[in-house]
Short mmCIF file of C-alpha atoms in Angstrom, two decimals:
data_model
loop_
_atom_site.label_atom_id
_atom_site.label_comp_id
_atom_site.label_asym_id
_atom_site.label_seq_id
_atom_site.Cartn_x
_atom_site.Cartn_y
_atom_site.Cartn_z
CA MET A 1 29.67 26.33 33.05
CA SER A 2 28.05 29.32 31.41
CA ASP A 3 25.30 28.90 28.76
CA ASP A 4 27.34 30.23 26.01
CA VAL A 5 30.04 27.54 26.39
CA GLU A 6 30.29 25.44 23.06
CA TYR A 7 31.56 21.91 22.71
CA MET A 8 33.27 20.13 19.84
CA HIS A 9 30.34 17.91 19.23
CA GLN A 10 28.14 20.91 18.81
CA SER A 11 30.67 22.54 16.49
CA ILE A 12 30.82 19.42 14.20
CA ALA A 13 27.09 19.41 14.03
CA GLN A 14 26.97 23.11 13.15
CA SER A 15 29.72 22.57 10.51
CA ILE A 16 27.44 20.10 8.66
CA ARG A 17 24.53 22.76 8.70
CA ASP A 18 27.07 25.37 7.47
CA HIS A 19 27.51 23.34 4.28
CA GLY A 20 23.70 23.42 3.62
CA ILE A 21 22.91 19.88 4.78
CA ASP A 22 19.62 19.56 6.61
CA THR A 23 19.28 15.72 6.50
CA MET A 24 21.73 13.18 8.02
CA PHE A 25 21.45 9.40 7.96
CA GLY A 26 22.61 7.77 11.20
CA LEU A 27 22.65 5.08 13.76
CA VAL A 28 23.73 6.60 17.23
CA GLY A 29 26.02 5.05 19.78
CA ASP A 30 28.31 6.21 22.49
CA ALA A 31 30.77 7.89 20.15
CA ASN A 32 28.32 9.90 18.00
CA LEU A 33 25.25 10.42 20.08
CA PHE A 34 25.75 13.91 21.10
CA LEU A 35 26.69 15.36 17.79
CA ALA A 36 23.58 13.68 16.22
CA ASN A 37 21.43 15.15 18.96
CA HIS A 38 22.87 18.55 18.43
CA PHE A 39 22.27 18.41 14.90
CA VAL A 40 18.50 17.69 15.40
CA SER A 41 17.83 19.72 18.54
CA ALA A 42 19.83 22.85 17.93
CA CYS A 43 20.64 22.91 14.13
CA GLY A 44 17.18 22.16 12.86
CA GLY A 45 18.36 19.21 11.09
CA THR A 46 16.63 15.81 10.45
CA LEU A 47 18.21 12.50 11.41
CA VAL A 48 17.03 9.46 9.44
CA PRO A 49 17.52 6.60 11.90
CA ALA A 50 18.63 3.45 9.95
CA ALA A 51 18.53 -0.11 11.30
CA HIS A 52 22.07 -0.97 10.31
CA GLU A 53 25.22 1.14 10.06
CA GLY A 54 25.97 0.21 6.56
CA GLY A 55 22.47 1.35 5.55
CA THR A 56 23.29 4.94 6.79
CA VAL A 57 26.19 5.08 4.18
CA LEU A 58 24.21 3.69 1.35
CA MET A 59 21.32 6.05 2.00
CA ALA A 60 23.81 9.03 2.08
CA GLN A 61 25.20 7.79 -1.30
CA ALA A 62 21.77 7.71 -2.99
CA TYR A 63 20.77 11.09 -1.35
CA THR A 64 23.82 12.62 -2.97
CA GLN A 65 22.73 11.44 -6.45
CA ALA A 66 19.03 12.44 -6.01
CA SER A 67 19.69 15.75 -4.32
CA GLY A 68 23.03 16.93 -5.90
CA LYS A 69 24.23 17.65 -2.41
CA VAL A 70 26.99 15.78 -0.49
CA GLY A 71 25.12 13.15 1.58
CA VAL A 72 26.18 12.82 5.23
CA ALA A 73 26.01 9.78 7.52
CA THR A 74 27.06 9.11 11.05
CA VAL A 75 27.97 6.03 12.97
CA THR A 76 29.63 5.10 16.27
CA GLN A 77 33.12 3.58 16.99
CA GLY A 78 34.48 0.17 16.20
CA PRO A 79 31.76 -2.23 14.86
CA GLY A 80 29.84 0.81 13.86
CA LEU A 81 32.48 1.47 11.23
CA THR A 82 33.29 -2.17 10.42
CA ASN A 83 29.54 -2.65 9.61
CA CYS A 84 29.94 -0.02 6.85
CA PHE A 85 32.92 -1.62 5.04
CA THR A 86 31.01 -3.05 1.89
CA ALA A 87 28.83 0.24 1.73
CA LEU A 88 31.94 2.37 1.69
CA ARG A 89 33.46 0.30 -1.04
CA GLU A 90 30.23 0.59 -3.12
CA GLY A 91 30.55 4.44 -2.75
CA VAL A 92 34.07 4.34 -3.94
CA VAL A 93 33.35 2.26 -7.10
CA ALA A 94 30.13 4.33 -7.75
CA ARG A 95 32.13 7.56 -7.15
CA ARG A 96 29.60 8.97 -4.75
CA PRO A 97 30.77 12.11 -2.80
CA MET A 98 29.72 11.69 0.74
CA ILE A 99 30.72 12.16 4.43
CA LEU A 100 30.69 9.59 7.06
CA LEU A 101 31.19 11.19 10.61
CA CYS A 102 32.52 8.28 12.63
CA GLY A 103 33.21 8.36 16.30
CA ASP A 104 36.30 6.67 17.62
CA THR A 105 37.43 5.29 20.79
CA PRO A 106 39.28 7.64 23.22
CA VAL A 107 42.94 7.95 22.34
CA THR A 108 43.75 7.45 26.04
CA ALA A 109 41.96 4.07 26.14
CA PRO A 110 44.01 1.81 23.72
CA PHE A 111 42.47 -1.35 25.34
CA HIS A 112 38.93 -0.26 24.73
CA PRO A 113 36.90 -3.37 23.59
CA GLN A 114 35.73 -1.44 20.49
CA ASN A 115 39.04 -0.16 19.46
CA ILE A 116 40.35 -0.81 16.04
CA ASP A 117 42.72 1.04 13.65
CA GLN A 118 39.89 2.97 11.85
CA ARG A 119 42.25 4.56 9.38
CA GLU A 120 43.38 1.12 8.06
CA VAL A 121 39.77 -0.14 7.88
CA VAL A 122 38.85 2.91 5.67
CA LYS A 123 41.93 2.65 3.52
CA ALA A 124 41.19 -0.93 2.59
CA THR A 125 37.81 0.32 1.20
CA GLY A 126 39.38 2.99 -0.98
CA ALA A 127 37.57 5.77 0.72
CA GLY A 128 39.26 8.81 2.03
CA PHE A 129 40.12 9.31 5.76
CA GLU A 130 40.15 12.78 7.43
CA GLN A 131 41.26 13.03 11.13
CA VAL A 132 39.79 15.54 13.45
CA LYS A 133 43.26 16.64 14.75
CA ALA A 134 42.17 18.61 17.75
CA PRO A 135 38.87 20.20 19.06
CA GLU A 136 39.84 23.65 17.82
CA THR A 137 40.34 22.36 14.34
CA ALA A 138 37.15 20.39 14.02
CA SER A 139 35.16 22.79 11.82
CA ARG A 140 38.08 23.13 9.34
CA ASP A 141 38.49 19.25 9.26
CA VAL A 142 34.82 18.81 8.35
CA ALA A 143 35.13 21.63 5.70
CA THR A 144 38.27 19.74 4.37
CA ALA A 145 36.24 16.47 4.22
CA PHE A 146 33.45 18.21 2.17
CA TYR A 147 35.95 19.57 -0.27
CA ARG A 148 37.74 16.29 -0.63
CA ALA A 149 34.47 14.53 -1.18
CA ARG A 150 33.50 16.65 -4.14
CA LYS A 151 37.02 16.85 -5.55
CA GLU A 152 37.90 13.08 -5.29
CA ARG A 153 34.26 11.83 -6.01
CA ARG A 154 34.28 9.32 -3.17
CA PRO A 155 33.24 8.77 0.47
CA ILE A 156 35.39 10.58 3.11
CA VAL A 157 35.35 9.26 6.57
CA VAL A 158 35.92 11.84 9.34
CA ASN A 159 37.45 10.26 12.44
CA ILE A 160 36.31 11.84 15.70
CA PRO A 161 37.91 10.62 18.97
CA SER A 162 35.16 10.43 21.58
CA ASP A 163 37.28 12.02 24.28
CA PHE A 164 37.17 15.28 22.17
CA MET A 165 33.35 15.53 22.09
CA TRP A 166 33.02 17.66 25.25
CA ALA A 167 36.10 19.76 24.78
CA GLU A 168 35.33 23.50 24.93
CA VAL A 169 35.64 25.27 21.56
CA LYS A 170 34.67 28.42 19.80
CA HIS A 171 32.90 27.38 16.57
CA GLN A 172 34.10 28.99 13.36
CA THR A 173 32.27 28.73 10.03
CA VAL A 174 34.56 27.17 7.54
CA VAL A 175 33.28 26.34 4.09
CA PHE A 176 35.74 25.95 1.16
CA PRO A 177 34.64 26.79 -2.41
CA ALA A 178 33.65 23.73 -4.48
CA PRO A 179 36.50 22.43 -6.59
CA ASN A 180 36.14 23.79 -10.09
CA ALA A 181 38.34 22.37 -12.85
CA PRO A 182 38.60 24.56 -15.94
CA THR A 183 36.79 23.41 -18.99
CA VAL A 184 39.18 22.11 -21.63
CA ILE A 185 38.88 22.50 -25.42
CA THR A 186 41.31 20.46 -27.22
CA GLU A 187 43.54 21.60 -30.13
CA GLY A 188 46.62 20.38 -31.90
CA SER A 189 47.38 17.11 -33.61
CA ALA A 190 45.20 14.78 -31.46
CA HIS A 191 42.23 17.08 -32.15
CA GLU A 192 42.93 17.18 -35.84
CA GLU A 193 43.32 13.39 -36.04
CA ALA A 194 40.03 12.87 -34.29
CA ILE A 195 38.24 15.46 -36.56
CA GLY A 196 39.84 13.53 -39.57
CA MET A 197 38.43 10.22 -38.45
CA ILE A 198 34.95 11.64 -37.86
CA ALA A 199 34.83 13.58 -41.20
CA SER A 200 35.91 10.58 -43.17
CA ALA A 201 33.49 8.08 -41.52
CA ARG A 202 30.88 6.75 -43.71
CA ARG A 203 28.68 5.27 -40.81
CA PRO A 204 29.59 7.22 -37.57
CA LEU A 205 27.75 6.56 -34.42
CA ILE A 206 27.67 8.66 -31.09
CA LEU A 207 27.88 6.83 -27.83
CA ALA A 208 27.18 8.71 -24.54
CA GLY A 209 27.85 7.78 -21.01
CA ALA A 210 27.28 9.21 -17.53
CA GLY A 211 29.89 11.89 -18.09
CA ALA A 212 28.09 13.23 -21.13
CA VAL A 213 24.60 13.64 -19.69
CA PRO A 214 24.86 17.46 -19.30
CA ALA A 215 25.92 17.59 -23.00
CA LYS A 216 22.75 15.98 -24.33
CA ASP A 217 21.62 18.89 -26.56
CA ASN A 218 25.22 19.28 -27.93
CA LEU A 219 25.46 15.51 -28.85
CA ILE A 220 22.00 15.61 -30.47
CA ALA A 221 23.06 18.57 -32.57
CA LEU A 222 26.31 16.76 -33.67
CA ALA A 223 24.33 13.57 -34.40
CA GLU A 224 21.80 15.34 -36.64
CA ARG A 225 24.61 17.16 -38.45
CA LEU A 226 26.42 13.81 -38.98
CA GLU A 227 23.21 11.87 -39.49
CA ALA A 228 24.63 9.49 -36.93
CA PRO A 229 22.68 7.12 -34.65
CA LEU A 230 22.72 7.69 -30.95
CA ALA A 231 23.36 5.19 -28.29
CA THR A 232 24.07 5.33 -24.50
CA THR A 233 25.90 3.01 -21.83
CA LEU A 234 23.72 1.72 -18.96
CA LYS A 235 24.48 4.74 -16.92
CA GLY A 236 23.40 7.12 -19.70
CA THR A 237 20.07 5.34 -19.93
CA GLY A 238 17.23 7.24 -21.25
CA LEU A 239 19.31 10.21 -22.54
CA PHE A 240 18.15 10.18 -26.07
CA LYS A 241 14.70 8.50 -25.56
CA GLY A 242 12.19 9.74 -28.18
CA HIS A 243 14.78 10.93 -30.64
CA PRO A 244 14.43 9.32 -34.16
CA ASN A 245 18.16 8.55 -34.13
CA ASN A 246 18.13 6.71 -30.84
CA ILE A 247 19.04 3.04 -30.86
CA GLY A 248 19.18 2.56 -27.11
CA TYR A 249 21.87 0.73 -25.22
CA PHE A 250 25.24 0.12 -26.81
CA GLY A 251 26.62 -3.32 -25.59
CA THR A 252 25.39 -6.45 -24.13
CA LEU A 253 22.05 -4.70 -23.34
CA SER A 254 21.38 -3.94 -27.00
CA THR A 255 18.54 -5.21 -28.91
CA ALA A 256 19.20 -7.47 -32.03
CA GLY A 257 18.40 -4.58 -34.17
CA ALA A 258 20.77 -2.26 -32.35
CA TYR A 259 23.40 -4.77 -32.65
CA ASP A 260 23.05 -4.82 -36.41
CA VAL A 261 23.29 -0.94 -36.44
CA ILE A 262 26.35 -1.04 -34.35
CA GLY A 263 27.88 -3.78 -36.56
CA ALA A 264 27.40 -1.51 -39.58
CA ALA A 265 29.20 1.53 -38.01
CA ASP A 266 32.65 2.28 -38.98
CA CYS A 267 33.48 5.00 -36.40
CA ILE A 268 32.34 5.13 -32.77
CA ILE A 269 32.53 8.66 -31.12
CA VAL A 270 32.46 8.11 -27.45
CA PHE A 271 31.50 10.90 -24.90
CA GLY A 272 31.81 10.49 -21.13
CA ALA A 273 31.97 6.88 -21.00
CA LEU A 274 34.59 4.34 -19.59
CA MET A 275 33.97 1.91 -22.43
CA HIS A 276 33.42 -1.05 -19.96
CA ILE A 277 33.76 -4.55 -21.05
CA PHE A 278 29.93 -5.01 -21.11
CA THR A 279 29.61 -1.76 -23.16
CA THR A 280 31.97 -3.06 -25.80
CA ASP A 281 31.05 -6.74 -25.44
CA ARG A 282 34.67 -7.31 -24.40
CA GLY A 283 35.88 -5.50 -27.47
CA GLU A 284 33.85 -7.45 -30.01
CA LEU A 285 31.48 -4.52 -30.87
CA LEU A 286 34.41 -2.31 -31.83
CA LYS A 287 36.43 -4.58 -33.98
CA GLY A 288 37.27 -2.99 -37.36
CA LYS A 289 35.96 0.48 -36.29
CA ARG A 290 37.81 3.65 -35.55
CA VAL A 291 37.12 4.86 -31.91
CA VAL A 292 37.34 8.40 -30.72
CA GLN A 293 37.06 8.90 -26.99
CA ILE A 294 36.30 12.14 -25.19
CA ASN A 295 36.47 12.19 -21.53
CA ASN A 296 37.23 15.01 -19.02
CA SER A 297 39.20 12.64 -16.73
CA GLU A 298 42.49 11.48 -18.12
CA SER A 299 42.39 8.51 -15.59
CA ASP A 300 39.23 7.11 -17.23
CA VAL A 301 40.64 6.87 -20.63
CA GLY A 302 42.02 3.47 -21.72
CA ARG A 303 41.03 1.59 -18.63
CA PHE A 304 39.09 -1.12 -20.51
CA TYR A 305 39.84 -0.33 -24.22
CA GLN A 306 42.43 1.59 -26.21
CA PRO A 307 40.81 4.04 -28.61
CA ASP A 308 42.32 5.27 -31.74
CA ALA A 309 42.08 8.89 -30.70
CA VAL A 310 41.71 10.37 -27.26
CA LEU A 311 40.66 13.87 -26.22
CA VAL A 312 40.76 14.78 -22.46
CA ALA A 313 38.11 17.44 -22.80
CA ASP A 314 34.61 18.70 -21.94
CA ALA A 315 31.91 16.72 -23.74
CA ALA A 316 29.57 19.64 -24.66
CA GLN A 317 32.29 22.02 -25.90
CA THR A 318 34.04 19.28 -27.77
CA ALA A 319 30.80 18.32 -29.50
CA ASP A 320 30.32 22.00 -30.45
CA ASN A 321 33.88 22.17 -31.72
CA PHE A 322 33.36 19.10 -33.90
CA LEU A 323 30.24 20.68 -35.33
CA TYR A 324 32.04 23.89 -36.13
CA TRP A 325 34.90 22.21 -38.10
CA LEU A 326 32.48 19.92 -39.96
CA ASN A 327 30.64 22.96 -41.13
CA GLU A 328 33.80 24.87 -41.93
CA ALA A 329 35.10 21.92 -43.93
CA GLU A 330 31.58 21.51 -45.49
CA VAL A 331 31.70 17.80 -44.69
CA ALA A 332 28.55 16.06 -46.13
CA PRO A 333 26.24 14.23 -43.76
CA SER A 334 26.85 10.51 -43.63
CA GLY A 335 23.25 9.43 -44.23
CA PHE A 336 23.68 6.56 -41.73
CA SER A 337 20.67 7.57 -39.65
CA ARG A 338 18.49 7.32 -42.75
CA GLU A 339 19.45 3.55 -42.94
CA LEU A 340 17.83 2.84 -39.55
CA PRO A 341 14.91 0.45 -39.51
CA SER A 342 11.44 1.93 -39.49
CA HIS A 343 10.75 0.23 -36.11
CA ASP A 344 12.16 1.41 -32.83
CA VAL A 345 15.40 -0.66 -32.45
CA SER A 346 15.77 0.50 -28.76
CA VAL A 347 12.81 -1.60 -27.52
CA HIS A 348 13.11 -5.21 -26.71
CA PRO A 349 10.35 -7.69 -27.94
CA LYS A 350 7.36 -7.90 -25.55
CA GLY A 351 7.12 -10.57 -23.00
CA ASP A 352 4.52 -13.37 -23.38
CA PRO A 353 2.18 -13.98 -20.47
CA GLU A 354 1.42 -17.48 -21.90
CA LYS A 355 5.07 -18.44 -21.15
CA SER A 356 4.27 -18.39 -17.44
CA THR A 357 4.40 -21.61 -15.41
CA ASP A 358 1.86 -22.62 -12.74
CA GLY A 359 2.06 -20.38 -9.72
CA CYS A 360 4.49 -18.03 -11.33
CA ILE A 361 4.38 -15.12 -13.68
CA ASN A 362 6.54 -14.60 -16.65
CA LEU A 363 9.29 -11.97 -15.75
CA GLU A 364 9.50 -10.33 -19.15
CA PHE A 365 5.65 -9.84 -19.35
CA ALA A 366 5.47 -8.48 -15.72
CA LEU A 367 8.31 -6.03 -16.33
CA ASP A 368 6.63 -4.70 -19.64
CA ARG A 369 3.35 -4.26 -17.87
CA LEU A 370 4.87 -2.43 -14.92
CA ASN A 371 6.80 -0.19 -17.29
CA GLU A 372 3.38 0.91 -18.60
CA ALA A 373 1.68 1.21 -15.10
CA LEU A 374 4.33 2.64 -12.71
CA PRO A 375 4.36 6.37 -12.13
CA GLU A 376 6.13 8.05 -15.10
CA ASN A 377 8.09 10.52 -13.10
CA ARG A 378 9.77 7.81 -11.06
CA ILE A 379 13.24 7.41 -9.71
CA MET A 380 14.28 3.90 -10.42
CA LEU A 381 16.83 1.74 -8.53
CA THR A 382 17.99 -1.71 -8.95
CA ASP A 383 19.59 -4.15 -6.51
CA GLY A 384 21.88 -6.95 -7.67
CA GLY A 385 20.79 -10.29 -9.10
CA ARG A 386 20.27 -12.08 -12.43
CA TYR A 387 16.91 -10.28 -13.13
CA ILE A 388 18.51 -6.85 -13.31
CA THR A 389 19.58 -6.71 -16.97
CA GLU A 390 15.82 -7.58 -17.90
CA VAL A 391 14.77 -4.65 -15.72
CA TRP A 392 17.29 -2.27 -17.38
CA CYS A 393 16.09 -3.39 -20.79
CA ARG A 394 12.22 -3.11 -20.07
CA VAL A 395 11.65 -0.45 -17.45
CA ASN A 396 12.32 3.13 -18.55
CA VAL A 397 13.28 6.13 -16.57
CA PRO A 398 12.58 9.84 -17.38
CA ASP A 399 16.47 10.65 -17.61
CA PRO A 400 19.77 9.15 -16.53
CA ASN A 401 19.62 11.08 -13.25
CA SER A 402 16.58 9.19 -12.36
CA PHE A 403 18.34 5.82 -12.48
CA HIS A 404 20.45 4.49 -9.65
CA MET A 405 22.42 1.33 -9.81
CA SER A 406 23.05 0.08 -6.31
CA ASP A 407 25.53 -2.86 -7.01
CA ASN A 408 28.57 -1.16 -8.48
CA PHE A 409 30.52 -3.36 -6.28
CA ALA A 410 28.52 -6.31 -7.40
CA ALA A 411 27.03 -6.73 -3.81
CA ILE A 412 23.43 -7.66 -3.52
CA GLY A 413 21.28 -6.40 -0.62
CA GLN A 414 22.09 -2.59 -0.93
CA GLY A 415 18.96 -1.40 -3.02
CA MET A 416 16.46 -0.80 -0.17
CA GLN A 417 18.86 1.40 1.68
CA GLN A 418 19.72 3.44 -1.40
CA ALA A 419 16.10 3.77 -2.36
CA ILE A 420 15.35 5.30 1.03
CA GLY A 421 18.21 7.71 0.47
CA ALA A 422 16.91 8.72 -2.88
CA ALA A 423 13.46 9.26 -1.46
CA HIS A 424 14.84 11.66 1.08
CA GLY A 425 16.96 13.35 -1.52
CA ASP A 426 13.95 14.04 -3.76
CA PRO A 427 10.82 13.57 -1.73
CA THR A 428 8.65 15.03 -4.53
CA ARG A 429 8.92 11.82 -6.64
CA PRO A 430 8.05 8.20 -6.15
CA VAL A 431 10.94 5.84 -5.91
CA VAL A 432 10.60 2.37 -7.44
CA LEU A 433 13.04 -0.34 -6.33
CA PHE A 434 13.58 -3.75 -8.23
CA MET A 435 15.36 -6.21 -6.12
CA GLY A 436 15.64 -10.05 -5.83
CA ASP A 437 14.57 -12.25 -3.06
CA GLY A 438 18.09 -12.83 -1.80
CA GLY A 439 18.79 -9.13 -1.73
CA PHE A 440 15.63 -8.52 0.20
CA MET A 441 16.52 -11.07 2.81
CA MET A 442 20.12 -9.89 3.11
CA GLY A 443 19.56 -6.13 3.40
CA GLY A 444 16.12 -5.05 2.30
CA MET A 445 14.05 -6.48 5.05
CA ASN A 446 15.84 -4.76 7.91
CA GLU A 447 15.45 -1.28 6.31
CA PHE A 448 11.99 -1.59 4.85
CA ASN A 449 10.56 -0.47 8.14
CA THR A 450 12.96 2.59 7.96
CA ALA A 451 10.98 3.55 4.82
CA VAL A 452 7.70 3.10 6.79
CA ARG A 453 8.81 5.03 9.79
CA THR A 454 10.05 7.93 7.67
CA ASN A 455 6.89 7.79 5.34
CA ARG A 456 8.56 7.44 2.02
CA ASP A 457 6.84 6.99 -1.20
CA LEU A 458 8.58 3.67 -2.04
CA ILE A 459 7.42 1.00 -4.42
CA VAL A 460 9.44 -2.30 -4.05
CA ILE A 461 9.20 -4.99 -6.78
CA ILE A 462 10.73 -8.25 -5.58
CA CYS A 463 11.68 -10.59 -8.40
CA ASN A 464 11.34 -13.71 -6.40
CA ASP A 465 12.69 -16.99 -7.92
CA SER A 466 13.31 -18.50 -4.39
CA ALA A 467 16.89 -18.96 -5.40
CA TYR A 468 20.21 -17.33 -5.80
CA GLY A 469 19.55 -17.30 -9.53
CA ALA A 470 23.05 -16.80 -11.07
CA GLU A 471 24.42 -19.59 -9.04
CA HIS A 472 21.36 -21.66 -9.74
CA ILE A 473 22.08 -21.44 -13.33
CA GLN A 474 25.60 -22.39 -12.98
CA MET A 475 24.65 -25.53 -11.13
CA LEU A 476 22.12 -26.60 -13.75
CA ASP A 477 24.58 -25.84 -16.57
CA ARG A 478 27.08 -28.45 -14.90
CA GLN A 479 24.36 -30.87 -14.43
CA MET A 480 24.69 -30.52 -10.71
CA ASP A 481 22.03 -30.50 -7.85
CA PRO A 482 20.88 -26.83 -7.49
CA SER A 483 19.28 -27.28 -4.15
CA LEU A 484 22.10 -25.31 -2.37
CA THR A 485 20.94 -22.42 -4.27
CA GLU A 486 17.23 -22.65 -3.59
CA PHE A 487 15.35 -21.29 -0.56
CA ASP A 488 11.92 -21.67 1.05
CA TRP A 489 11.48 -18.05 2.04
CA PRO A 490 8.62 -16.71 4.20
CA SER A 491 5.89 -14.70 2.56
CA PHE A 492 7.33 -11.13 1.61
CA SER A 493 3.82 -9.75 1.41
CA GLU A 494 3.22 -10.80 4.97
CA ILE A 495 6.54 -9.39 6.07
CA ALA A 496 5.74 -6.07 4.46
CA ARG A 497 2.45 -5.75 6.37
CA SER A 498 4.10 -6.87 9.67
CA LEU A 499 6.79 -4.08 9.16
CA GLY A 500 3.96 -1.50 8.75
CA GLY A 501 3.77 -1.35 5.01
CA GLN A 502 1.55 -2.85 2.29
CA GLY A 503 2.29 -6.19 0.48
CA ILE A 504 0.85 -8.12 -2.23
CA GLU A 505 1.77 -11.29 -4.00
CA VAL A 506 1.64 -11.88 -7.78
CA THR A 507 1.45 -15.36 -9.30
CA SER A 508 -0.63 -14.58 -12.48
CA PRO A 509 -1.48 -11.79 -14.83
CA LYS A 510 -4.76 -11.19 -13.05
CA GLU A 511 -2.86 -10.80 -9.73
CA LEU A 512 -0.47 -8.52 -11.47
CA GLU A 513 -3.44 -6.19 -12.38
CA ALA A 514 -4.45 -6.27 -8.62
CA ALA A 515 -1.03 -5.31 -7.63
CA ILE A 516 -1.02 -2.39 -9.99
CA GLU A 517 -4.41 -1.15 -8.58
CA ALA A 518 -2.67 -1.44 -5.04
CA ILE A 519 0.26 0.54 -6.24
CA GLU A 520 -1.95 3.29 -7.59
CA ALA A 521 -3.88 3.37 -4.31
CA ARG A 522 -0.87 3.15 -1.99
CA LYS A 523 -0.74 5.18 1.21
CA GLY A 524 2.89 4.40 2.06
CA PRO A 525 5.81 1.91 1.16
CA ILE A 526 4.45 -1.19 -0.75
CA ILE A 527 6.09 -4.49 -1.69
CA VAL A 528 4.93 -6.42 -4.88
CA ASP A 529 6.22 -9.93 -4.70
CA LEU A 530 6.52 -11.46 -8.20
CA LYS A 531 6.68 -15.07 -7.93
CA LEU A 532 9.04 -16.58 -10.66
CA ASP A 533 10.00 -19.94 -11.84
CA PRO A 534 13.75 -20.28 -11.10
CA ASN A 535 14.04 -22.39 -14.18
CA ASN A 536 12.15 -19.77 -16.42
CA VAL A 537 14.16 -16.54 -15.64
CA PRO A 538 16.08 -15.14 -18.66
CA ARG A 539 19.78 -15.26 -18.36
CA MET A 540 21.80 -12.05 -17.56
CA ARG A 541 22.68 -10.00 -20.71
CA ILE A 542 26.31 -9.78 -19.95
#
């Protein structure tokens, strides 16, 4: 063989670099070892070695959100893929464009012990499947996967039979232009009907979701013209922070004051939001109101609530269009924002340290104090558990893109992996992860050392009630013995130190201050273990 011979595994690795990707998350095995090696040794890429295959997929998903690039992960055949099942489903529900390069057993070895129909496994998760059809098509197949990931906004699994890996090929650079749907401005009867509802409203309110984040300034201009309050969904968190019209969350996470404002509104103008059951409090918050929904995806309209008027359109340009017609028609401002209370209705009442029980700290107080003390330029992630709604209500983020929700599939134990991915996606900022004790034991512990090995700036706050909290409450509500939901865990602070990081336990306000000092002086990943009374943790706000 001459030195200039190229092989398919090299072509695939180079195809990843051709798409501007210099970081890949992986766990190597027989069927993906050589492409991962070439990505590092010859393409100048970095491989982040995870401890579990599912972790690679979750890391790549958070990398996508933090970096704006398509995250890439790689795993081996058979159990390497099946270990990614829940993580792939998370990416589908969260709409995370990413690529999973998955080796497969040789097509000539149907009785291989790791053989499984990988297409059917992937299909069951809702992710996309792209087959490498032949060695000579590999670079084009990878390019197609990147295109599909962006266009379909979901993970795409690239299936690579291992008996192709050493086939001789001539690499061709193939990169398809990013899909670019034209911006839509509405007109006609639907548009006129929506304008009429807004113009006639006496107390309009503007609600923004994740799809309206780029339209922030346009929505503020419309709100100021209408003198309308501004609110967000969970995934729009922090979008209007600091604006005098801001009332914070719309839905079950709202403060009592915000609920009153929402109750007084007569028209809700919704930009870029699905109007989930928790956003609308199962429709209760929208009763007796006119609802105008603007979304650039027709499939996202009417999934949870049927609005009175629908515009499938761009949020920013539609807001500008509304503003133009309001001015043309000389519609008077509503004056609704002038009715807002003098205090900030977006902020929940402070927690009381005196409500702590012996050996535990009050969760609301601890979160309020951490919100003040944690680095302001943080990226924040939350794992699943009953504590999370309290975190969402009390711990701020600089902007919606700095907030990552890791349990879109309602699966706990996925936060640590995504925190590591976010820390690689934007290494200039500290990453703060809030997770429960069950989530840490399920998926956090096995990847904390990955954060240590890769030297990430990661602050982990474990809300530790020594229980599966949501289930604990259900047992108590039915006067049943909750012992099946309770656990005698090992010391998480000691685990953190044994895995190469820092760890500190908090059972009192004084120890919380010591933990804050440790966070400020951190040299690497740190775990703060908040000891909570399982019978004194607020119920979820859902």
